[in-house]
Tab-separated table of C-alpha atoms and ligand atoms in Angstrom:
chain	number	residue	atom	x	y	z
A	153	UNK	CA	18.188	-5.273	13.017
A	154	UNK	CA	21.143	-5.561	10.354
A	155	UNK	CA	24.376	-7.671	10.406
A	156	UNK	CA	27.843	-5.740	10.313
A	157	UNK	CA	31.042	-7.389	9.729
A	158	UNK	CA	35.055	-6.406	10.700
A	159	UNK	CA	37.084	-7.411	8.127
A	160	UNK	CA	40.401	-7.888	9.553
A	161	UNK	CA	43.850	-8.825	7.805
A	162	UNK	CA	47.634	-9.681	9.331
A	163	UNK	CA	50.697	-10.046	8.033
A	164	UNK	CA	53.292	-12.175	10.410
A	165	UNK	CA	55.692	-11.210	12.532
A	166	UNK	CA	59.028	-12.682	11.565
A	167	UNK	CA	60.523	-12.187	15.103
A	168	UNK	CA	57.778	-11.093	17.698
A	169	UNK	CA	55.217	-12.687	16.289
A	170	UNK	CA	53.141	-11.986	18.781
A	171	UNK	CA	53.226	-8.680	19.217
A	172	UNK	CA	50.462	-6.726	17.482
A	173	UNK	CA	51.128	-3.579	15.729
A	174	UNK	CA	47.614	-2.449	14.753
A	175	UNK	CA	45.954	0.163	12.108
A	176	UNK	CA	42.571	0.322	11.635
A	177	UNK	CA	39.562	2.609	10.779
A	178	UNK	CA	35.338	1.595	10.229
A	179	UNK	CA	33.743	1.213	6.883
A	180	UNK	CA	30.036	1.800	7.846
A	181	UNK	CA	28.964	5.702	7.003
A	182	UNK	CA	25.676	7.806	8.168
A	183	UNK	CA	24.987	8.483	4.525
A	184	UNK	CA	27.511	7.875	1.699
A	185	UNK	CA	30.446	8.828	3.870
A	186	UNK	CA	32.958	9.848	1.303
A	187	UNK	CA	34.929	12.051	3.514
A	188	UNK	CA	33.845	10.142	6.682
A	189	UNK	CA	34.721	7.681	6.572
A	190	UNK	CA	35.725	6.722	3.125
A	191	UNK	CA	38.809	9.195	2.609
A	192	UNK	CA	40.329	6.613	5.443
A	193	UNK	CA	38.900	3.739	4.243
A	194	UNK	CA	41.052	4.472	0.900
A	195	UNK	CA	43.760	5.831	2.464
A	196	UNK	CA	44.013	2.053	4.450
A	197	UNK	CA	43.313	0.433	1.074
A	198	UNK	CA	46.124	2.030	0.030
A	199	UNK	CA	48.670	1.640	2.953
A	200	UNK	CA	48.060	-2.286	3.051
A	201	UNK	CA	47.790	-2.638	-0.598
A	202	UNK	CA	51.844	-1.128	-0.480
A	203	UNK	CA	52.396	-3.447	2.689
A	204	UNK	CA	51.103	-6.507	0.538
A	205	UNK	CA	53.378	-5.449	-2.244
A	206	UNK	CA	56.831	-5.051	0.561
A	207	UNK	CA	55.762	-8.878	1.573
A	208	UNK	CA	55.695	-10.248	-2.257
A	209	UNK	CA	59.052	-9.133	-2.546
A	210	UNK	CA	60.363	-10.798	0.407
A	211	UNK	CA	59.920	-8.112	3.373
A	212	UNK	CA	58.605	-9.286	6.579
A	213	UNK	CA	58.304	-6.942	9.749
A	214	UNK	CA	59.827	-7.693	13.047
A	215	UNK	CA	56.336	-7.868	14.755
A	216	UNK	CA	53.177	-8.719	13.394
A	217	UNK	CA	50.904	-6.081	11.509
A	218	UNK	CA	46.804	-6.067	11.924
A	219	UNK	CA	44.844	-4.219	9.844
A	220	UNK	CA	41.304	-3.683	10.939
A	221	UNK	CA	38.022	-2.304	8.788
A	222	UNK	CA	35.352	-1.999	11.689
A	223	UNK	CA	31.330	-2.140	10.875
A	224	UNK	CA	28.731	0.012	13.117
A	225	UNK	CA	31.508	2.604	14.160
A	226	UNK	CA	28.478	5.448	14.288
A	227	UNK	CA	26.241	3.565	16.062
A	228	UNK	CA	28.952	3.901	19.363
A	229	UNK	CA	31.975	2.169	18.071
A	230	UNK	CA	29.564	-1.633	18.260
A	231	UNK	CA	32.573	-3.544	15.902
A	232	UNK	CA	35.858	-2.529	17.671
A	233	UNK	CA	34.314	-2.719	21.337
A	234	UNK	CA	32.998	-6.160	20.640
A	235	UNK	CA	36.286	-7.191	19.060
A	236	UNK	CA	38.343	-5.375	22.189
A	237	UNK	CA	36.070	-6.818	24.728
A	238	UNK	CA	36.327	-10.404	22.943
A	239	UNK	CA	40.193	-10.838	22.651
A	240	UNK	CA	40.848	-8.143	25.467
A	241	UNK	CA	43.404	-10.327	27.372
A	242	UNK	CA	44.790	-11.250	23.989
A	243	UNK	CA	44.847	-7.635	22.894
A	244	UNK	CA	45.584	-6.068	26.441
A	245	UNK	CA	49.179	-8.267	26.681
A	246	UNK	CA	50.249	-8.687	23.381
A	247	UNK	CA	48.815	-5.026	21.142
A	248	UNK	CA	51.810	-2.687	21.525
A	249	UNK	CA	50.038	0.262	19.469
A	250	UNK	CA	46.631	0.986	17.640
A	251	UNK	CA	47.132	3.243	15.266
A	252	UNK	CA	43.332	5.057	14.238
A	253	UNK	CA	42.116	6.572	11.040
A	254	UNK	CA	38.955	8.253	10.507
A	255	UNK	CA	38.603	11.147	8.444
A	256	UNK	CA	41.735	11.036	6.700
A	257	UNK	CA	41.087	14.166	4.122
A	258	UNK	CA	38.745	17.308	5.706
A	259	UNK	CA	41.158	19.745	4.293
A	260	UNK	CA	44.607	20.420	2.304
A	261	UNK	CA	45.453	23.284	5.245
A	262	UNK	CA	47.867	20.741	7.379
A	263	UNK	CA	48.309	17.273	9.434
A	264	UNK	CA	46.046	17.383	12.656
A	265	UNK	CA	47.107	14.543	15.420
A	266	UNK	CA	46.458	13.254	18.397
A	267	UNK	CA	47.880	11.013	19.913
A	268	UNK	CA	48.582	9.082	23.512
A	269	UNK	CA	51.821	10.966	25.151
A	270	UNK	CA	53.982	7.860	24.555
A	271	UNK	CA	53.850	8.124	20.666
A	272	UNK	CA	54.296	11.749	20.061
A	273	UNK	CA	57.955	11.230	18.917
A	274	UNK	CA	57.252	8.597	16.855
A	275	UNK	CA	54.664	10.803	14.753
A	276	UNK	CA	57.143	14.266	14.657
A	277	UNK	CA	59.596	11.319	13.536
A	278	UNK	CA	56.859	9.845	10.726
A	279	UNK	CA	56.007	13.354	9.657
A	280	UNK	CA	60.030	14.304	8.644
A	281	UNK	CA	59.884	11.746	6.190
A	282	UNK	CA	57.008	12.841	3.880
A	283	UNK	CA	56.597	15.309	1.333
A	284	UNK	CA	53.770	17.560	1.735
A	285	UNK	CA	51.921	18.730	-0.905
A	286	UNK	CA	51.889	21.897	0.107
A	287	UNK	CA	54.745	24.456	-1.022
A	288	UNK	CA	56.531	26.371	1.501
A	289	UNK	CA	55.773	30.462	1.348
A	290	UNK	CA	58.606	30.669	-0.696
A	291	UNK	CA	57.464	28.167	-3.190
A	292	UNK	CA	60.375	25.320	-1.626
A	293	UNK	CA	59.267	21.699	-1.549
A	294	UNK	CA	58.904	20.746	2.249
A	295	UNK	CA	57.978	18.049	4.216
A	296	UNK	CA	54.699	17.651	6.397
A	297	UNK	CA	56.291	18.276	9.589
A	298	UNK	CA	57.972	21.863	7.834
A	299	UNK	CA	54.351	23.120	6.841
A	300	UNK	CA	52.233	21.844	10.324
A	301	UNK	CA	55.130	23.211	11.902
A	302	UNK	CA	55.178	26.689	10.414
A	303	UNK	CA	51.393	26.803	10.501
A	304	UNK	CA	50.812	25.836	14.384
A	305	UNK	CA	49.943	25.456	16.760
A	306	UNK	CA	53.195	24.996	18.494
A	307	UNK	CA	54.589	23.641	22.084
A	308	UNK	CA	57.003	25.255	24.260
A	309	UNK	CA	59.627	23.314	22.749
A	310	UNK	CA	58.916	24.466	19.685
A	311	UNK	CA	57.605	21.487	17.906
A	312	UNK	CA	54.372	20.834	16.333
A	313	UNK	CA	51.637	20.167	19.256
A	314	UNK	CA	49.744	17.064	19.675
A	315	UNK	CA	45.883	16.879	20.690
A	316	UNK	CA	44.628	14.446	22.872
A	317	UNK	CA	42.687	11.764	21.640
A	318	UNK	CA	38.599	12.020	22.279
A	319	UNK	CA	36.566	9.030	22.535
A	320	UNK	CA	34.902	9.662	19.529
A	321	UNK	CA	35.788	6.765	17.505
A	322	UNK	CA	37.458	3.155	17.388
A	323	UNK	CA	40.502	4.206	19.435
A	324	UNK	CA	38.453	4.368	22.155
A	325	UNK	CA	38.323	0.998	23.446
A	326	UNK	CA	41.906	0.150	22.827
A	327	UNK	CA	42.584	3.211	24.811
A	328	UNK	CA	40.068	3.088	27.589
A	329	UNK	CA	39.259	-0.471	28.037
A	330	UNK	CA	42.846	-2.224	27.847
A	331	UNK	CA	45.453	0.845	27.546
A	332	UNK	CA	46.964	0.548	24.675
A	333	UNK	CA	48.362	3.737	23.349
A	334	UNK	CA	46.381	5.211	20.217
A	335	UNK	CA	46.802	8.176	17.648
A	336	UNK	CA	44.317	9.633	14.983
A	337	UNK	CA	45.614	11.600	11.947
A	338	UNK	CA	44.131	13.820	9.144
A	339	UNK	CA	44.632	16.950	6.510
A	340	UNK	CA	42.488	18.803	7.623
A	341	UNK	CA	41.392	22.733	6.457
A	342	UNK	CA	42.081	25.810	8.813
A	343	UNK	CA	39.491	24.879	11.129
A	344	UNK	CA	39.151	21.149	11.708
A	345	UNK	CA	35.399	21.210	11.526
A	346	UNK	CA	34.063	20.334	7.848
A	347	UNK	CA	30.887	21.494	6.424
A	348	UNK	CA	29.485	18.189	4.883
A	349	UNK	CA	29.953	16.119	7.746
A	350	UNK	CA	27.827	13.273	8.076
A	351	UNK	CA	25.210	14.698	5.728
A	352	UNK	CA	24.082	13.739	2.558
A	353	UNK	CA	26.466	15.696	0.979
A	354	UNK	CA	29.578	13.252	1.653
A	355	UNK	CA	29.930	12.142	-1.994
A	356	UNK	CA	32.805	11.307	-3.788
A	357	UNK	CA	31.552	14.134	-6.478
A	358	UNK	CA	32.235	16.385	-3.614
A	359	UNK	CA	36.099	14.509	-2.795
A	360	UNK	CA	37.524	14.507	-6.348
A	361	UNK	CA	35.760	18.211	-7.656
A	362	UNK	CA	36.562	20.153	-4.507
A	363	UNK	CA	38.155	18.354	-1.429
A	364	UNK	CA	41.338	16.499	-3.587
A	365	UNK	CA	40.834	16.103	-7.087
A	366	UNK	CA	44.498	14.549	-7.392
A	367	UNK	CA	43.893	12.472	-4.252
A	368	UNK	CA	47.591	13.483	-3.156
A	369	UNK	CA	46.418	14.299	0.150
A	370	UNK	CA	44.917	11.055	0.605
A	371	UNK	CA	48.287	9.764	-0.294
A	372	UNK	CA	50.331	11.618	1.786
A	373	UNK	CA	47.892	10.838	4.598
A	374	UNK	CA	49.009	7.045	3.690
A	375	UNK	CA	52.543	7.566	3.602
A	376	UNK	CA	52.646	9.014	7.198
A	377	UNK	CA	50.763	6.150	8.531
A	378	UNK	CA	52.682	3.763	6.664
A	379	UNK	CA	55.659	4.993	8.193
A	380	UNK	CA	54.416	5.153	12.011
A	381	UNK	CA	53.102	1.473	11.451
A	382	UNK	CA	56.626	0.408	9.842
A	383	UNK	CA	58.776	2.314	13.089
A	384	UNK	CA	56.495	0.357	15.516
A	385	UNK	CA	56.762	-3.326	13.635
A	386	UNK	CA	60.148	-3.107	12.549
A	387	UNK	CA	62.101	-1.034	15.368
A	388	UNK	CA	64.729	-2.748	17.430
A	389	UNK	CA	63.224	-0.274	20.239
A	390	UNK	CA	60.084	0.426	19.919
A	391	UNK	CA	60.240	4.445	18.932
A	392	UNK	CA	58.053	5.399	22.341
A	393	UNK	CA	59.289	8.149	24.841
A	394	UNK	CA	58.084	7.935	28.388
A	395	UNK	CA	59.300	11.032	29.422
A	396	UNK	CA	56.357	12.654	27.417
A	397	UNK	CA	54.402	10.503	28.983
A	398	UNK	CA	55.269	12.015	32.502
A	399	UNK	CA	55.465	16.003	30.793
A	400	UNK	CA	51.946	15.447	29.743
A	401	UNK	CA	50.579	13.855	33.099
A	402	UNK	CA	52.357	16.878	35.201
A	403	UNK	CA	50.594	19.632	32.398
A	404	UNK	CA	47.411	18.417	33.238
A	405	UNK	CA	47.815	18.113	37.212
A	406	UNK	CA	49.253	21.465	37.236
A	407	UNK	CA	46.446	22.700	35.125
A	408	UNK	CA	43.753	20.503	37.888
A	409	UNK	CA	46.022	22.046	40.944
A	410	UNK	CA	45.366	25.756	39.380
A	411	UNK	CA	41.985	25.269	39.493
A	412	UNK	CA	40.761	23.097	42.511
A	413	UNK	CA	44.061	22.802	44.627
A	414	UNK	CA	42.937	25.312	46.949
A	415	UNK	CA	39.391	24.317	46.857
A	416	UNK	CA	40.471	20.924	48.352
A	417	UNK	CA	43.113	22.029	50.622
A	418	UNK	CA	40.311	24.389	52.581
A	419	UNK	CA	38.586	20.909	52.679
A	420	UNK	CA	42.024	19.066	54.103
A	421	UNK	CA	42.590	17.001	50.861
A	422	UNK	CA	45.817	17.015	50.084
A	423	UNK	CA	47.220	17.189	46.539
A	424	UNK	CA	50.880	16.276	47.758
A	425	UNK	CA	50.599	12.067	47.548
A	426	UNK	CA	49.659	12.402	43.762
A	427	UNK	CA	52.118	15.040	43.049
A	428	UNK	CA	55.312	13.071	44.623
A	429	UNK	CA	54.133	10.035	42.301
A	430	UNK	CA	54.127	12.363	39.081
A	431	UNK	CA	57.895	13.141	39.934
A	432	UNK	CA	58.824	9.338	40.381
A	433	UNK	CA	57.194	8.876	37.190
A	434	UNK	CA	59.304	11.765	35.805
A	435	UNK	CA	62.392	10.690	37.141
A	436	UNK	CA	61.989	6.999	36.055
A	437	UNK	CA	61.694	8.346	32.987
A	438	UNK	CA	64.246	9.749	32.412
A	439	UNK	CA	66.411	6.953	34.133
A	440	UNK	CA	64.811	4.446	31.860
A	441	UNK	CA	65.628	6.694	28.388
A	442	UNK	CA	69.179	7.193	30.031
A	443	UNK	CA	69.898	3.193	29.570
A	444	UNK	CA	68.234	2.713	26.446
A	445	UNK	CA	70.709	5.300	25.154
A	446	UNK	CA	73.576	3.766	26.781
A	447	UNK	CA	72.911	0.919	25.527
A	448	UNK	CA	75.157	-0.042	22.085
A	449	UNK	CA	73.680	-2.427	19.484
A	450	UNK	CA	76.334	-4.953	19.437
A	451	UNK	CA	74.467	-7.852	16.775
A	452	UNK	CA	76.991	-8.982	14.530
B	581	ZN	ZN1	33.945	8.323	11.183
């Protein structure tokens, strides 16, 4: 038996103050954890030490931040679920986002993300803004979105792709148990596995000789989350887009309709029901997004 803790920390709303805008990622590691999950536990260190510093000198977001450092996240994610399924009415009503960290430095190849549909914007949008430390091929400076970009994969519309989340870590009960749209982000290397993980070998000897040794990645890391968490607490409109939300639903029933549609039709199940809803989804959509961008901001 051992005791774990979350350690969580707000900073008010000065408008919605009860809307949650919420970042978080565990502290408890198999072994020493420097990469897992350490890199992110610095990487949040840093973001809310900067946030601290913005409220000093007089900022305060529209909505209210949470930051949250979860205990026992190996052992099947025992600190957020208990604090999900404690406040989940709470949490369910009032969390517009949780925003999930991890492994925040694997690699110095490019940003890997995933995300819930409804964000995906708002992290192309977060990713314009930072500098990567990586040098375009022809030795320009360029910004995280120009290098993940050019180095893939890509989507149709020719902007970086987007994973979608697993439910291997504390997004999952925000996500699965009360719906609130999640992302994950990390550098990672060219393949997103890394060597060390979990073992023994997670020191911070390994981080600063090998992995980052000027800990810029771990910064710029911090800088992109920084910035989704600031377009989400201090947006007039919250930065989501439903209309990815319906693309990415219609993907994947296209995909299930490839493979099993005519398996269940020679069984007289019908795919058509689910199919007309997807389209009234789409269409709302995009007769929702047509308002909002009708709409004029006319505050004095
Ligand atoms: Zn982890």
């Amino acid at each position: 038996m051992a005791t774990t803790y979350n350690v969580i920390g707000s900073i008010r709303g000065a408008v919605e103050p009860d809307k949650y805008v919420m970042a978080g990622n565990h502290h408890d590691a198999w072994v020493f954890g420097a990469i897992d999950p350490s890199s992110a536990t610095a990487t949040m260190m840093e973001m809310s030490r900067a946030y601290g510093k913005l409220v000093r000198d007089g900022w305060r977001p529209r909505r209210s931040i949470v930051f949250c450092s979860w205990g026992a996240e190996e052992y099947g994610m025992i600190g957020s679920n208990e604090f999900v399924e404690e406040l989940s009415k709470n949490l369910a009503t009032r969390a517009i986002v949780y925003l999930n960290l991890d492994v925040s430095v694997a690699g110095t190849y490019k940003i890997l993300a995933r995300s819930s549909p409804l964000l995906f914007k708002a992290m192309h949008e977060a990713t314009k803004k930072v500098i990567d430390p990586n040098r375009s091929s022809d030795g320009k400076v360029q910004t995280v979105y120009e290098n993940w970009l050019q180095k893939g994969p890509k989507t149709s519309e020719d902007v970086p792709l987007i994973g979608d989340l697993g439910a291997s870590s504390d997004h999952a009960p925000f996500v699965n148990r009360i719906g609130v749209p999640s992302t994950s982000i990390g550098y990672i290397g060219e393949s997103a596995a890394f060597p060390m993980y979990h073992s023994v070998y997670e020191t911070f000897h390994l981080v600063s000789t090998y992995y980052d040794p000027t800990f810029e990645y771990h910064a710029t890391v911090a800088r992109v989350w920084g910035e989704v968490l600031r377009s989400f607490a201090d947006s007039l409109v919250l930065p989501m887009d439903c209309r990815d939300y319906a693309k990415r639903i219609d993907e994947l029933f296209q995909s299930f309709k490839t493979d099993y549609g005519e398996k269940l039709g020679a069984e007289g199940i019908s795919l058509d029901i689910l199919e007309d809803a997807i389209q009234n989804m789409t269409s709302s959509a995009e007769y929702f997004h047509t308002t909002i961008d009708g709409l004029k901001d006319t505050r004095e």
